[in-house]
Amino acid sequence: MISTIPPHSVELVEVAPRDGFQSISDPLPTQAKVEAIQALIDAGIKRIEIGSFVSPKAVPQMADIKDIVSAFINQQGVRLSALIPNLKGAELALASGLRELVYVVSVSETHNKKNVRQSVDASLEGLAHIADRVRDEGPKARLRLDLGTCFDCPYEGRIDAQRVVEVLRKALAVTEGLQLEVAFCDTTGRANPYQVRETLKIVQQVIGYDTIDWAFHGHNTFGAGVANALFAIEQGVTVLDASCAGLGGCPFAPGATGNTATEDLVFALQEGGIETGIDMMRLLHAADLIAALPGGLTASSLRQVPRTRAATR
Ligand code: COA
Ligand code: ZN
């Protein structure tokens, strides 16, 4: 059952250090990444996807992930997670001290192959092994599933909600016993708010609301990022991904721009009375640091308005 809609508060997951940094082809100095992440924590960010344990050949920007994690692993009051594409990534992430793993499977066959070089079924088999590993790790370990291309695929076009149901059902079958957070990802940013609502509604009708924790991961390619996130929370989502300064663009989803900017989302939520625990001025300072990183593409409405007007009431 869905308790309070809209909720009094939502959890934000800052994904600039993963989805954002991975879009910059030339590796950034580790120290610059550490300073940007620290600025995000200083702004009140409580959950961060800090990077990914992936092949450094596939994403050279993530080659220093171990050093980034070790800079923050002892920080109190902030939950750190990392994206992993396989069991090797899971082992490396756990060895680095992280206890939250984000496993990615695209519901579109073509995108999954381009992204992680295997079929959706092979990725789901991988999920079964990772779920075993997380169970072995004990109750402190958490697993999140990023379901990519839930609304649109750059190769296959619009995605039918039934396909999302089909892949999610298989994923739930192999993760039994774990409380799974599932992020419904608009990888290309082409979803519209009504499609987000409809897809989530259909999935909820089939799998029930209490089966998983609901998250939404949106991009702002077509300008609907904030609206999509708001429709998602009206449909019971309580965890929203965003990228400070709107940094991003997936190297495996041609044409997709950055995630919805954290500051734009925070503005809409806080002005609407939904708590995020973020200090807007500090967040904008973090956004300025991120926007100054060489090679990144950013897009943020809040950074364009005078700072005195950007303060949330
Ligand atoms: N972390 C670090 N290295 C890894 C790794 C991981 N999780 N998984 C594989 N590797 C290494 C292997 O050890 C191997 O190294 P070697 O060439 O020195 O022996 C190399 O990467 C290739 O491994 P292989 O298993 O053959 O994988 P692949 O070439 O088929 O690539 C992935 C598959 C999934 C590992 C790769 O495509 C990848 O990391 N993709 C990341 C995609 C991503 O981040 N997308 C954006 C997020 S949605
Ligand atoms: Zn993304």
GROMACS .gro file of C-alpha atoms and ligand atoms in nm:
model
  362
    1MET     CA    1   0.000   0.000   0.000
    2ILE     CA    2   0.121   0.352  -0.074
    3SER     CA    3   0.128   0.553   0.251
    4THR     CA    4   0.156   0.929   0.194
    5ILE     CA    5   0.149   1.075  -0.152
    6PRO     CA    6   0.320   1.307  -0.204
    7PRO     CA    7   0.561   1.198   0.071
    8HIS     CA    8   0.688   1.440   0.340
    9SER     CA    9   1.042   1.366   0.239
   10VAL     CA   10   1.235   1.188  -0.033
   11GLU     CA   11   1.582   1.043  -0.041
   12LEU     CA   12   1.811   1.188  -0.303
   13VAL     CA   13   2.092   0.984  -0.448
   14GLU     CA   14   2.366   1.202  -0.594
   15VAL     CA   15   2.499   1.033  -0.906
   16ALA     CA   16   2.736   1.297  -1.048
   17PRO     CA   17   3.040   1.100  -0.927
   18ARG     CA   18   2.926   0.801  -1.134
   19ASP     CA   19   2.685   0.892  -1.413
   20GLY     CA   20   2.838   1.240  -1.439
   21PHE     CA   21   3.212   1.172  -1.422
   22GLN     CA   22   3.185   0.869  -1.654
   23SER     CA   23   3.071   1.104  -1.932
   24ILE     CA   24   3.406   1.286  -1.927
   25SER     CA   25   3.643   1.089  -2.147
   26ASP     CA   26   3.976   1.226  -2.021
   27PRO     CA   27   4.037   1.105  -1.665
   28LEU     CA   28   4.003   1.389  -1.414
   29PRO     CA   29   4.257   1.433  -1.135
   30THR     CA   30   4.147   1.218  -0.839
   31GLN     CA   31   4.182   1.518  -0.608
   32ALA     CA   32   3.937   1.725  -0.815
   33LYS     CA   33   3.680   1.445  -0.787
   34VAL     CA   34   3.738   1.416  -0.412
   35GLU     CA   35   3.686   1.792  -0.366
   36ALA     CA   36   3.362   1.786  -0.565
   37ILE     CA   37   3.229   1.488  -0.365
   38GLN     CA   38   3.324   1.656  -0.036
   39ALA     CA   39   3.135   1.970  -0.145
   40LEU     CA   40   2.828   1.754  -0.211
   41ILE     CA   41   2.851   1.601   0.137
   42ASP     CA   42   2.894   1.949   0.287
   43ALA     CA   43   2.569   2.049   0.113
   44GLY     CA   44   2.380   1.776   0.300
   45ILE     CA   45   2.379   1.496   0.044
   46LYS     CA   46   2.323   1.172   0.236
   47ARG     CA   47   2.345   0.912  -0.041
   48ILE     CA   48   2.610   0.911  -0.312
   49GLU     CA   49   2.674   0.673  -0.600
   50ILE     CA   50   3.044   0.730  -0.578
   51GLY     CA   51   3.154   0.564  -0.900
   52SER     CA   52   3.164   0.227  -1.067
   53PHE     CA   53   3.377  -0.085  -1.044
   54VAL     CA   54   3.387  -0.152  -1.416
   55SER     CA   55   3.652  -0.246  -1.667
   56PRO     CA   56   3.894   0.048  -1.686
   57LYS     CA   57   3.914  -0.023  -2.057
   58ALA     CA   58   3.539   0.034  -2.092
   59VAL     CA   59   3.534   0.345  -1.871
   60PRO     CA   60   3.886   0.484  -1.809
   61GLN     CA   61   3.744   0.761  -1.590
   62MET     CA   62   3.670   0.502  -1.319
   63ALA     CA   63   4.025   0.363  -1.299
   64ASP     CA   64   4.082   0.546  -0.966
   65ILE     CA   65   3.760   0.429  -0.802
   66LYS     CA   66   3.944   0.253  -0.517
   67ASP     CA   67   4.118   0.577  -0.417
   68ILE     CA   68   3.792   0.772  -0.437
   69VAL     CA   69   3.616   0.520  -0.213
   70SER     CA   70   3.900   0.517   0.040
   71ALA     CA   71   3.880   0.898   0.067
   72PHE     CA   72   3.520   0.873   0.192
   73ILE     CA   73   3.469   0.526   0.339
   74ASN     CA   74   3.503   0.650   0.697
   75GLN     CA   75   3.273   0.952   0.662
   76GLN     CA   76   2.982   0.928   0.902
   77GLY     CA   77   2.624   0.996   0.802
   78VAL     CA   78   2.653   0.933   0.431
   79ARG     CA   79   2.562   0.616   0.242
   80LEU     CA   80   2.800   0.530  -0.040
   81SER     CA   81   2.722   0.294  -0.325
   82ALA     CA   82   2.891   0.192  -0.648
   83LEU     CA   83   2.766   0.059  -0.976
   84ILE     CA   84   2.886  -0.288  -1.078
   85PRO     CA   85   2.833  -0.474  -1.406
   86ASN     CA   86   2.943  -0.820  -1.288
   87LEU     CA   87   3.061  -1.037  -0.998
   88LYS     CA   88   3.415  -0.909  -1.036
   89GLY     CA   89   3.283  -0.557  -0.977
   90ALA     CA   90   3.093  -0.681  -0.671
   91GLU     CA   91   3.405  -0.840  -0.524
   92LEU     CA   92   3.614  -0.528  -0.584
   93ALA     CA   93   3.346  -0.299  -0.439
   94LEU     CA   94   3.307  -0.513  -0.125
   95ALA     CA   95   3.687  -0.533  -0.086
   96SER     CA   96   3.702  -0.152  -0.098
   97GLY     CA   97   3.476  -0.143   0.207
   98LEU     CA   98   3.152  -0.048   0.033
   99ARG     CA   99   2.837  -0.226   0.146
  100GLU     CA  100   2.594  -0.098  -0.118
  101LEU     CA  101   2.607  -0.237  -0.467
  102VAL     CA  102   2.416  -0.112  -0.770
  103TYR     CA  103   2.379  -0.375  -1.039
  104VAL     CA  104   2.274  -0.262  -1.382
  105VAL     CA  105   2.053  -0.451  -1.626
  106SER     CA  106   1.887  -0.279  -1.920
  107VAL     CA  107   1.544  -0.410  -2.010
  108SER     CA  108   1.626  -0.344  -2.377
  109GLU     CA  109   1.827  -0.629  -2.524
  110THR     CA  110   2.027  -0.405  -2.758
  111HIS     CA  111   2.120  -0.150  -2.494
  112ASN     CA  112   2.222  -0.420  -2.249
  113LYS     CA  113   2.453  -0.571  -2.510
  114LYS     CA  114   2.609  -0.233  -2.590
  115ASN     CA  115   2.647  -0.146  -2.223
  116VAL     CA  116   2.766  -0.467  -2.060
  117ARG     CA  117   2.828  -0.688  -2.365
  118GLN     CA  118   2.586  -0.962  -2.277
  119SER     CA  119   2.220  -1.057  -2.316
  120VAL     CA  120   1.958  -0.957  -2.061
  121ASP     CA  121   1.925  -1.321  -1.953
  122ALA     CA  122   2.301  -1.344  -1.899
  123SER     CA  123   2.286  -1.027  -1.689
  124LEU     CA  124   2.003  -1.180  -1.484
  125GLU     CA  125   2.215  -1.490  -1.427
  126GLY     CA  126   2.489  -1.257  -1.308
  127LEU     CA  127   2.237  -1.096  -1.074
  128ALA     CA  128   2.168  -1.436  -0.915
  129HIS     CA  129   2.538  -1.475  -0.828
  130ILE     CA  130   2.563  -1.122  -0.696
  131ALA     CA  131   2.251  -1.174  -0.484
  132ASP     CA  132   2.415  -1.487  -0.333
  133ARG     CA  133   2.726  -1.283  -0.259
  134VAL     CA  134   2.524  -1.006  -0.093
  135ARG     CA  135   2.330  -1.259   0.117
  136ASP     CA  136   2.664  -1.409   0.233
  137GLU     CA  137   2.783  -1.064   0.332
  138GLY     CA  138   2.505  -1.032   0.592
  139PRO     CA  139   2.242  -0.773   0.676
  140LYS     CA  140   2.466  -0.468   0.636
  141ALA     CA  141   2.507  -0.529   0.264
  142ARG     CA  142   2.246  -0.386   0.030
  143LEU     CA  143   2.169  -0.447  -0.333
  144ARG     CA  144   2.004  -0.206  -0.568
  145LEU     CA  145   1.896  -0.292  -0.917
  146ASP     CA  146   1.921  -0.022  -1.184
  147LEU     CA  147   1.676  -0.124  -1.453
  148GLY     CA  148   1.807   0.065  -1.755
  149THR     CA  149   1.602   0.186  -2.054
  150CYS     CA  150   1.265   0.134  -1.881
  151PHE     CA  151   1.092   0.389  -2.103
  152ASP     CA  152   1.303   0.436  -2.413
  153CYS     CA  153   1.603   0.274  -2.576
  154PRO     CA  154   1.833   0.461  -2.815
  155TYR     CA  155   1.828   0.154  -3.042
  156GLU     CA  156   1.483  -0.004  -2.992
  157GLY     CA  157   1.267   0.303  -2.931
  158ARG     CA  158   0.977   0.321  -2.686
  159ILE     CA  159   0.975   0.042  -2.427
  160ASP     CA  160   0.651  -0.133  -2.340
  161ALA     CA  161   0.576  -0.148  -1.966
  162GLN     CA  162   0.519  -0.523  -2.002
  163ARG     CA  163   0.886  -0.565  -2.091
  164VAL     CA  164   0.981  -0.389  -1.767
  165VAL     CA  165   0.748  -0.625  -1.578
  166GLU     CA  166   0.900  -0.928  -1.750
  167VAL     CA  167   1.261  -0.840  -1.664
  168LEU     CA  168   1.176  -0.727  -1.310
  169ARG     CA  169   0.990  -1.051  -1.238
  170LYS     CA  170   1.293  -1.254  -1.340
  171ALA     CA  171   1.515  -1.027  -1.129
  172LEU     CA  172   1.290  -1.073  -0.824
  173ALA     CA  173   1.296  -1.450  -0.866
  174VAL     CA  174   1.675  -1.458  -0.831
  175THR     CA  175   1.701  -1.205  -0.547
  176GLU     CA  176   1.448  -1.362  -0.309
  177GLY     CA  177   1.507  -1.277   0.054
  178LEU     CA  178   1.680  -0.947  -0.020
  179GLN     CA  179   1.501  -0.615   0.020
  180LEU     CA  180   1.576  -0.480  -0.325
  181GLU     CA  181   1.572  -0.114  -0.418
  182VAL     CA  182   1.483  -0.092  -0.784
  183ALA     CA  183   1.557   0.220  -0.986
  184PHE     CA  184   1.345   0.261  -1.296
  185CYS     CA  185   1.591   0.437  -1.524
  186ASP     CA  186   1.507   0.677  -1.803
  187THR     CA  187   1.853   0.623  -1.949
  188THR     CA  188   1.797   0.846  -2.252
  189GLY     CA  189   1.580   1.115  -2.088
  190ARG     CA  190   1.308   1.065  -2.348
  191ALA     CA  191   1.031   0.958  -2.109
  192ASN     CA  192   0.742   1.192  -2.044
  193PRO     CA  193   0.570   1.228  -1.706
  194TYR     CA  194   0.256   1.042  -1.816
  195GLN     CA  195   0.458   0.747  -1.941
  196VAL     CA  196   0.651   0.738  -1.611
  197ARG     CA  197   0.323   0.730  -1.418
  198GLU     CA  198   0.169   0.467  -1.645
  199THR     CA  199   0.472   0.236  -1.644
  200LEU     CA  200   0.509   0.252  -1.266
  201LYS     CA  201   0.135   0.193  -1.223
  202ILE     CA  202   0.141  -0.115  -1.444
  203VAL     CA  203   0.447  -0.255  -1.265
  204GLN     CA  204   0.287  -0.192  -0.925
  205GLN     CA  205  -0.033  -0.366  -1.030
  206VAL     CA  206   0.165  -0.677  -1.119
  207ILE     CA  207   0.431  -0.700  -0.848
  208GLY     CA  208   0.264  -0.507  -0.564
  209TYR     CA  209   0.396  -0.199  -0.390
  210ASP     CA  210   0.568  -0.351  -0.086
  211THR     CA  211   0.779  -0.601  -0.279
  212ILE     CA  212   1.060  -0.352  -0.351
  213ASP     CA  213   1.180  -0.002  -0.260
  214TRP     CA  214   1.098   0.235  -0.547
  215ALA     CA  215   1.354   0.463  -0.705
  216PHE     CA  216   1.358   0.673  -1.021
  217HIS     CA  217   1.667   0.767  -1.222
  218GLY     CA  218   1.602   1.035  -1.482
  219HIS     CA  219   1.791   1.231  -1.743
  220ASN     CA  220   1.691   1.574  -1.869
  221THR     CA  221   1.765   1.534  -2.240
  222PHE     CA  222   1.417   1.647  -2.347
  223GLY     CA  223   1.362   1.890  -2.059
  224ALA     CA  224   1.119   1.668  -1.867
  225GLY     CA  225   1.359   1.549  -1.595
  226VAL     CA  226   1.207   1.735  -1.299
  227ALA     CA  227   0.848   1.669  -1.415
  228ASN     CA  228   0.924   1.299  -1.460
  229ALA     CA  229   1.071   1.277  -1.109
  230LEU     CA  230   0.767   1.455  -0.960
  231PHE     CA  231   0.527   1.220  -1.136
  232ALA     CA  232   0.736   0.928  -1.011
  233ILE     CA  233   0.700   1.038  -0.650
  234GLU     CA  234   0.326   1.092  -0.700
  235GLN     CA  235   0.326   0.725  -0.800
  236GLY     CA  236   0.498   0.621  -0.477
  237VAL     CA  237   0.868   0.649  -0.557
  238THR     CA  238   1.064   0.762  -0.250
  239VAL     CA  239   1.420   0.765  -0.385
  240LEU     CA  240   1.529   0.999  -0.664
  241ASP     CA  241   1.862   1.007  -0.847
  242ALA     CA  242   2.003   1.337  -0.967
  243SER     CA  243   2.337   1.475  -1.078
  244CYS     CA  244   2.467   1.803  -0.941
  245ALA     CA  245   2.502   2.069  -1.215
  246GLY     CA  246   2.325   1.823  -1.447
  247LEU     CA  247   2.662   1.672  -1.534
  248GLY     CA  248   2.645   1.366  -1.753
  249GLY     CA  249   2.559   1.180  -2.066
  250CYS     CA  250   2.593   0.804  -2.096
  251PRO     CA  251   2.878   0.689  -2.323
  252PHE     CA  252   2.658   0.387  -2.407
  253ALA     CA  253   2.337   0.584  -2.484
  254PRO     CA  254   2.417   0.815  -2.775
  255GLY     CA  255   2.245   1.153  -2.759
  256ALA     CA  256   2.144   1.130  -2.394
  257THR     CA  257   2.248   1.434  -2.190
  258GLY     CA  258   2.303   1.457  -1.818
  259ASN     CA  259   2.082   1.351  -1.533
  260THR     CA  260   1.828   1.590  -1.396
  261ALA     CA  261   2.025   1.855  -1.205
  262THR     CA  262   2.012   1.795  -0.831
  263GLU     CA  263   1.965   2.166  -0.762
  264ASP     CA  264   1.667   2.191  -1.000
  265LEU     CA  265   1.503   1.890  -0.840
  266VAL     CA  266   1.576   2.011  -0.486
  267PHE     CA  267   1.421   2.348  -0.572
  268ALA     CA  268   1.098   2.190  -0.699
  269LEU     CA  269   1.076   1.954  -0.400
  270GLN     CA  270   1.160   2.202  -0.125
  271GLU     CA  271   0.938   2.477  -0.265
  272GLY     CA  272   0.663   2.214  -0.269
  273GLY     CA  273   0.717   2.129   0.098
  274ILE     CA  274   0.901   1.801   0.046
  275GLU     CA  275   1.211   1.777   0.265
  276THR     CA  276   1.545   1.682   0.117
  277GLY     CA  277   1.781   1.804   0.390
  278ILE     CA  278   1.991   1.995   0.136
  279ASP     CA  279   2.142   2.342   0.182
  280MET     CA  280   2.079   2.505  -0.157
  281MET     CA  281   2.362   2.760  -0.142
  282ARG     CA  282   2.616   2.490  -0.058
  283LEU     CA  283   2.472   2.266  -0.327
  284LEU     CA  284   2.517   2.546  -0.581
  285HIS     CA  285   2.876   2.584  -0.465
  286ALA     CA  286   2.926   2.210  -0.536
  287ALA     CA  287   2.756   2.262  -0.874
  288ASP     CA  288   3.002   2.542  -0.957
  289LEU     CA  289   3.297   2.314  -0.874
  290ILE     CA  290   3.151   2.036  -1.090
  291ALA     CA  291   3.071   2.269  -1.379
  292ALA     CA  292   3.433   2.391  -1.375
  293LEU     CA  293   3.572   2.039  -1.431
  294PRO     CA  294   3.730   2.018  -1.776
  295GLY     CA  295   3.546   1.820  -2.041
  296GLY     CA  296   3.208   1.795  -1.873
  297LEU     CA  297   2.869   1.889  -2.014
  298THR     CA  298   2.641   2.049  -1.758
  299ALA     CA  299   2.287   2.185  -1.767
  300SER     CA  300   2.122   2.349  -1.470
  301SER     CA  301   1.844   2.605  -1.446
  302LEU     CA  302   1.921   2.705  -1.089
  303ARG     CA  303   2.280   2.797  -1.172
  304GLN     CA  304   2.145   3.055  -1.419
  305VAL     CA  305   1.935   3.255  -1.173
  306PRO     CA  306   2.078   3.510  -0.925
  307ARG     CA  307   2.186   3.329  -0.610
  308THR     CA  308   1.959   3.539  -0.390
  309ARG     CA  309   1.656   3.417  -0.590
  310ALA     CA  310   1.774   3.054  -0.585
  311ALA     CA  311   1.744   3.020  -0.206
  312THR     CA  312   1.451   2.793  -0.121
  313ARG     CA  313   1.188   2.940   0.115
  314COA     N1  314   3.614  -0.420  -1.279
  314COA     C1  315   3.740  -0.411  -1.328
  314COA     N2  316   3.785  -0.481  -1.435
  314COA     C2  317   3.697  -0.564  -1.493
  314COA     C3  318   3.566  -0.579  -1.448
  314COA     C4  319   3.526  -0.502  -1.336
  314COA     N3  320   3.402  -0.508  -1.288
  314COA     N4  321   3.504  -0.668  -1.526
  314COA     C5  322   3.593  -0.710  -1.617
  314COA     N5  323   3.709  -0.646  -1.597
  314COA     C6  324   3.832  -0.660  -1.676
  314COA     C7  325   3.873  -0.805  -1.695
  314COA     O1  326   3.949  -0.850  -1.587
  314COA     C8  327   3.949  -0.799  -1.825
  314COA     O2  328   4.077  -0.746  -1.801
  314COA     P1  329   4.204  -0.792  -1.886
  314COA     O3  330   4.175  -0.754  -2.027
  314COA     O4  331   4.316  -0.713  -1.826
  314COA     O5  332   4.213  -0.940  -1.866
  314COA     C9  333   3.871  -0.695  -1.905
  314COA     O6  334   3.805  -0.612  -1.809
  314COA    C10  335   3.768  -0.756  -1.998
  314COA     O7  336   3.688  -0.845  -1.923
  314COA     P2  337   3.566  -0.929  -1.985
  314COA     O8  338   3.508  -1.012  -1.877
  314COA     O9  339   3.611  -0.995  -2.112
  314COA    O10  340   3.461  -0.818  -2.016
  314COA     P3  341   3.417  -0.747  -2.152
  314COA    O11  342   3.533  -0.695  -2.228
  314COA    O12  343   3.319  -0.833  -2.220
  314COA    O13  344   3.341  -0.619  -2.090
  314COA    C11  345   3.223  -0.533  -1.898
  314COA    C12  346   3.227  -0.636  -2.009
  314COA    C13  347   3.082  -0.536  -1.841
  314COA    C14  348   3.324  -0.568  -1.793
  314COA    C15  349   3.256  -0.393  -1.955
  314COA    O14  350   3.185  -0.371  -2.073
  314COA    C16  351   3.226  -0.283  -1.858
  314COA    O15  352   3.290  -0.267  -1.755
  314COA     N6  353   3.123  -0.200  -1.888
  314COA    C17  354   3.085  -0.090  -1.804
  314COA    C18  355   2.966  -0.027  -1.859
  314COA    C19  356   2.927   0.096  -1.782
  314COA    O16  357   2.989   0.140  -1.688
  314COA     N7  358   2.818   0.155  -1.829
  314COA    C20  359   2.768   0.274  -1.774
  314COA    C21  360   2.681   0.249  -1.660
  314COA     S1  361   2.515   0.213  -1.700
  315ZN      ZN  362   2.188   0.747  -1.612
   0.00000   0.00000   0.00000
